[in-house]
Tab-separated table of C-alpha atoms in Angstrom:
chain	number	residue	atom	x	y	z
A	1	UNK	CA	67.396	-8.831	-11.578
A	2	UNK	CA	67.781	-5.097	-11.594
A	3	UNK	CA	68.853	-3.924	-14.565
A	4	UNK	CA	72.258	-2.385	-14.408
A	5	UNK	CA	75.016	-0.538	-16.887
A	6	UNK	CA	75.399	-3.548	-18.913
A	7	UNK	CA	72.320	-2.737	-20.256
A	8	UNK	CA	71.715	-1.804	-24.258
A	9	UNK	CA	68.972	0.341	-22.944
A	10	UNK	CA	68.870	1.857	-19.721
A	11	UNK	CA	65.581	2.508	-18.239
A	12	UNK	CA	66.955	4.634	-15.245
A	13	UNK	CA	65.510	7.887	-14.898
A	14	UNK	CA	67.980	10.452	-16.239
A	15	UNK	CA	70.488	12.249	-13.954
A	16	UNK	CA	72.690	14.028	-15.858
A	17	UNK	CA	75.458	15.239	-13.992
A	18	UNK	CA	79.715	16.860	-14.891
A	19	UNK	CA	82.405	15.641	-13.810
A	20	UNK	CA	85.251	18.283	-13.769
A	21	UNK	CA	88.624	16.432	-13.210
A	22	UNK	CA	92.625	16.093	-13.947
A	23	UNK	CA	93.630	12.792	-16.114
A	24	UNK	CA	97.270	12.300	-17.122
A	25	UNK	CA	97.448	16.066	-16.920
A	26	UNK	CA	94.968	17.232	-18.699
A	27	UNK	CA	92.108	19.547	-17.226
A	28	UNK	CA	88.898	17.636	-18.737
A	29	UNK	CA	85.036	17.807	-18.119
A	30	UNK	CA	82.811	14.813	-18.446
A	31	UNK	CA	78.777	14.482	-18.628
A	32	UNK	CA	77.284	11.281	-16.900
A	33	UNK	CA	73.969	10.248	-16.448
A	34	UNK	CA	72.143	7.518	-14.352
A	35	UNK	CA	72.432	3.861	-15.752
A	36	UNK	CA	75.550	4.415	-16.930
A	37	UNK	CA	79.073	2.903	-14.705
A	38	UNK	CA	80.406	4.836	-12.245
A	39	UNK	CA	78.216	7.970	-13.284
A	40	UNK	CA	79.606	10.146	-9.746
A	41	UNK	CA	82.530	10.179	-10.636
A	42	UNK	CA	85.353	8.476	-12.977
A	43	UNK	CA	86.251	5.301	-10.834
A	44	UNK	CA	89.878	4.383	-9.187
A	45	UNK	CA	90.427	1.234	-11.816
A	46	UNK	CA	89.599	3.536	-14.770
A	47	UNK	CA	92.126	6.170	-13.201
A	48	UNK	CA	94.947	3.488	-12.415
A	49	UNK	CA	94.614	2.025	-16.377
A	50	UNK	CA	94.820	5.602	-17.758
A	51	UNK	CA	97.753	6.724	-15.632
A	52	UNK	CA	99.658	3.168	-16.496
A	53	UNK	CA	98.448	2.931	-20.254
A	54	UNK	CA	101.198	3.320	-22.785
A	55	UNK	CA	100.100	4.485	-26.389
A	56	UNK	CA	102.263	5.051	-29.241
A	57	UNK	CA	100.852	8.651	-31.021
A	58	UNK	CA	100.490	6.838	-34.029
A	59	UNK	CA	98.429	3.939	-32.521
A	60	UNK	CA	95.338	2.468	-33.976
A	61	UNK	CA	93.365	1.849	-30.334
A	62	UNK	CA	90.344	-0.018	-29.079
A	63	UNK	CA	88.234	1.089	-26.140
A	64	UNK	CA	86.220	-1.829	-24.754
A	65	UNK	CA	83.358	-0.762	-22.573
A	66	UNK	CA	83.600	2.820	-23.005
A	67	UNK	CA	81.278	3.900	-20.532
A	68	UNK	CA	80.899	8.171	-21.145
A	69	UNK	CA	84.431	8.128	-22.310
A	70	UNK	CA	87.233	9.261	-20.102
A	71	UNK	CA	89.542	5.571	-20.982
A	72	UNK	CA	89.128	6.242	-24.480
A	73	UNK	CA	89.141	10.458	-24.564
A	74	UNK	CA	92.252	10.155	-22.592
A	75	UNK	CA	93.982	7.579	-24.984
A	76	UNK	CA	93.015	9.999	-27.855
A	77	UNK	CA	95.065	12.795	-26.514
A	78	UNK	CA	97.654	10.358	-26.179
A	79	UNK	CA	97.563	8.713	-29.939
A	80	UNK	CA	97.475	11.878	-31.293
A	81	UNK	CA	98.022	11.504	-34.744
A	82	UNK	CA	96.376	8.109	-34.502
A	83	UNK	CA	92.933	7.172	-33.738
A	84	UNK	CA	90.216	5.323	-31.306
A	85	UNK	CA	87.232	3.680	-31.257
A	86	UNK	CA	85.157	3.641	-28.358
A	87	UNK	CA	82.356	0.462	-27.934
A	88	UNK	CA	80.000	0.258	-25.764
A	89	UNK	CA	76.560	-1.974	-25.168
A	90	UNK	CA	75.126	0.711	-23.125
A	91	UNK	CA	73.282	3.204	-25.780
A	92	UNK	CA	73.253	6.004	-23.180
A	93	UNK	CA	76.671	5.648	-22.750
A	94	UNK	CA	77.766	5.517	-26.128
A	95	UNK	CA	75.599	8.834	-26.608
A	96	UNK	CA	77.766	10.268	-23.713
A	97	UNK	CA	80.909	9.355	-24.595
A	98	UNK	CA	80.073	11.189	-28.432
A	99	UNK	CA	79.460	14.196	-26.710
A	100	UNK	CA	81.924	14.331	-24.227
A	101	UNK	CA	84.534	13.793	-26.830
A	102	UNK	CA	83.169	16.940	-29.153
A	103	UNK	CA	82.623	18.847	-25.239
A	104	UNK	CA	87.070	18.406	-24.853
A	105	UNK	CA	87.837	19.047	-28.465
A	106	UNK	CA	88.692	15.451	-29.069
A	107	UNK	CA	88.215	14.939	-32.841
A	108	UNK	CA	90.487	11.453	-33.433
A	109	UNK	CA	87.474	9.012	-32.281
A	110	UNK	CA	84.614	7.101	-33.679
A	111	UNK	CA	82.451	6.125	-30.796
A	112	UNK	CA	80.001	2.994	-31.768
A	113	UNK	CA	77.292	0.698	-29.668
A	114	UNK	CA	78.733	-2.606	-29.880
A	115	UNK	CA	78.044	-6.228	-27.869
A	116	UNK	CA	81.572	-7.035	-26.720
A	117	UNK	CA	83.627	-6.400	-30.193
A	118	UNK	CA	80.990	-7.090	-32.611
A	119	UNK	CA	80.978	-3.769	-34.274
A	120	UNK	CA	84.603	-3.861	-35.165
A	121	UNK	CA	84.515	-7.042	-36.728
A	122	UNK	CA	87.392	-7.131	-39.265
A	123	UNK	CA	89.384	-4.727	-38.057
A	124	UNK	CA	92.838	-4.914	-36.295
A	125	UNK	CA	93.985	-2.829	-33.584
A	126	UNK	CA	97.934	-1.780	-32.058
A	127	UNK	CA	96.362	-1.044	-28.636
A	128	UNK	CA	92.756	-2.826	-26.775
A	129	UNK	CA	92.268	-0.815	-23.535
A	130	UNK	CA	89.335	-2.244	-21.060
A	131	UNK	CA	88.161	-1.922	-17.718
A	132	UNK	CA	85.305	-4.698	-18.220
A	133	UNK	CA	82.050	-5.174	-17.124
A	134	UNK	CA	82.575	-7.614	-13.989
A	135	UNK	CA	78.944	-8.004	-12.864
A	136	UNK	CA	78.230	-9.208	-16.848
A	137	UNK	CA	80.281	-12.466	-15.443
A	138	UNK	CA	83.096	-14.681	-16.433
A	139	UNK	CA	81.713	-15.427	-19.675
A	140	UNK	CA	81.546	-11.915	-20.979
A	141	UNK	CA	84.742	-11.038	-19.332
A	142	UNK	CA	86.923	-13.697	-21.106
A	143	UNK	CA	84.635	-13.265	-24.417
A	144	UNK	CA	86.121	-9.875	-24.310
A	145	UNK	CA	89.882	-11.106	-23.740
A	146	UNK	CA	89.550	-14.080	-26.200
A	147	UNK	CA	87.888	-10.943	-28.854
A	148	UNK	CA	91.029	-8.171	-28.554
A	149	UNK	CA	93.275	-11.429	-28.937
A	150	UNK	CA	91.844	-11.560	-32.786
A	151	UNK	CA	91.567	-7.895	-32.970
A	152	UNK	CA	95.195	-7.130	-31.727
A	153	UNK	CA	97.931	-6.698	-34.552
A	154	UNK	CA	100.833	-9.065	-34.109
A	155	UNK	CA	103.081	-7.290	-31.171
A	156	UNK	CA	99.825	-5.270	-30.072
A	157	UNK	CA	99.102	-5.104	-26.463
A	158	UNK	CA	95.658	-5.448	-24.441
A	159	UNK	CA	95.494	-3.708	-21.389
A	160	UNK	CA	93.182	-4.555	-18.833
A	161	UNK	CA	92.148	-3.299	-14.490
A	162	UNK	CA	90.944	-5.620	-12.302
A	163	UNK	CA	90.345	-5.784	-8.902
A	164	UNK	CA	91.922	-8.421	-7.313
A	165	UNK	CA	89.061	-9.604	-5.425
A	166	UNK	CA	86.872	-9.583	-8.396
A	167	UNK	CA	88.921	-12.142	-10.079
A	168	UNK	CA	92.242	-10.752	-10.991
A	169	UNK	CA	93.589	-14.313	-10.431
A	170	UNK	CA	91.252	-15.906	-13.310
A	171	UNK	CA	91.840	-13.335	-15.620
A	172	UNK	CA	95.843	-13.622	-15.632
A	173	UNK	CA	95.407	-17.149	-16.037
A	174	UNK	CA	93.052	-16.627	-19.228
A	175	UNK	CA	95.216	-14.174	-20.620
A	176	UNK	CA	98.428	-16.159	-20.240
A	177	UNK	CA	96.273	-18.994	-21.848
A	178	UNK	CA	96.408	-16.884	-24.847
A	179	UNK	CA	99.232	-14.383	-24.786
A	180	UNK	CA	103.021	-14.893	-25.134
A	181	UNK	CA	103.454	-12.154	-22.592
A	182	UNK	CA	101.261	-11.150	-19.631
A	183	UNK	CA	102.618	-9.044	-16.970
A	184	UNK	CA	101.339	-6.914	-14.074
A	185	UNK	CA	102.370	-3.494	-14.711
A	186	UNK	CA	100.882	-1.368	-11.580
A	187	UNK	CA	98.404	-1.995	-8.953
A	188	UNK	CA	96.874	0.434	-6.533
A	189	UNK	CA	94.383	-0.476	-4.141
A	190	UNK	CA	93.490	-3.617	-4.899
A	191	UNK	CA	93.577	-2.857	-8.653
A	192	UNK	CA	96.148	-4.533	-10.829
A	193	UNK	CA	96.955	-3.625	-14.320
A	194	UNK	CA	97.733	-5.962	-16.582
A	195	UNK	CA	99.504	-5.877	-20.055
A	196	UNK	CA	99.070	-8.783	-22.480
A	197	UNK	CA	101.547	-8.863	-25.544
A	198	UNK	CA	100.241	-11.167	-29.022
């Protein structure tokens, strides 16, 4: 199997690259690098959760899967005068999103390498945002959903993109195994974004 960006350590060559672009109105510039997801450019799911994701400024949030940053950066300029920690497996990617944070002035984040949620064991979050690894499988997936469940402050909210043809239907019906409240808030080609209440 080749490896790919649910790797701890990428062995792809590096291919460092920016990525100038516009999220939720804000002019921002992101370094990628091979071995890392969707290192052209930011992908559509990633763009569809940050344009749908409501955080309170105050908010105590949780980026799962990180990637170099722009779910996370973006939900720090949003929780202002709260704070986020970005996880990742993917070292290179952690490494990324550390210094694409300091590149856009982005000082409310701690950015950690972490296998699913194991680095923030013990702590409790208001807001879990993810766009998860799909090609780790099913098991990883619903490890992460069944995770932000006991990391999620009574009344928090996970919110999670998934394509619809990469098992949107499975992951409702895991989520509304756990959640009182699981609704679809947006989709956009073939993307649906979905907002789990504890």
């Amino acid at each position: 199997m080749s490896q790919h960006y649910y790797s701890q350590q990428p062995e792809a060559r590096h291919d460092r690259r920016s990525i100038d672009t516009e999220l939720r109105g804000k002019r921002l510039r992101f370094t990628s690098d091979a071995g890392v997801f969707s290192k052209g450019d930011i992908d559509h799911g990633s763009r569809v959760l940050i344009e749908a994701m409501e955080i309170p400024e105050d908010a105590k949030v949780l980026d799962v899967g990180c990637g170099y940053g722009p779910i996370g950066i973006s939900a720090a300029q949003l929780a202002s005068k709260g704070h986020v920690t970005m996880i990742d497996i993917n070292s290179r990617a952690v490494e990324l999103a550390r210094e694409n944070a300091q590149h856009n002035g982005i000082r409310n984040v701690t950015v950690m390498e972490s296998d699913v949620l194991s680095a923030v064991e013990g702590q409790a979050f208001d807001v879990i945002l993810t766009n998860p690894p799909i090609r780790a499988g099913k098991a990883v997936v619903h490890a992460i959903f069944e995770q932000a469940y006991d990391h999620l402050n009574e009344g928090g909210c996970l919110w999670v993109v998934i394509q619809k043809k990469q098992g949107a239907p499975s992951a409702v019906a895991k989520l509304e195994s756990m959640f009182a409240v699981v609704e679809e808030v947006g989709k956009d080609k073939g993307y649906r974004i979905l907002k789990a209440q504890k």
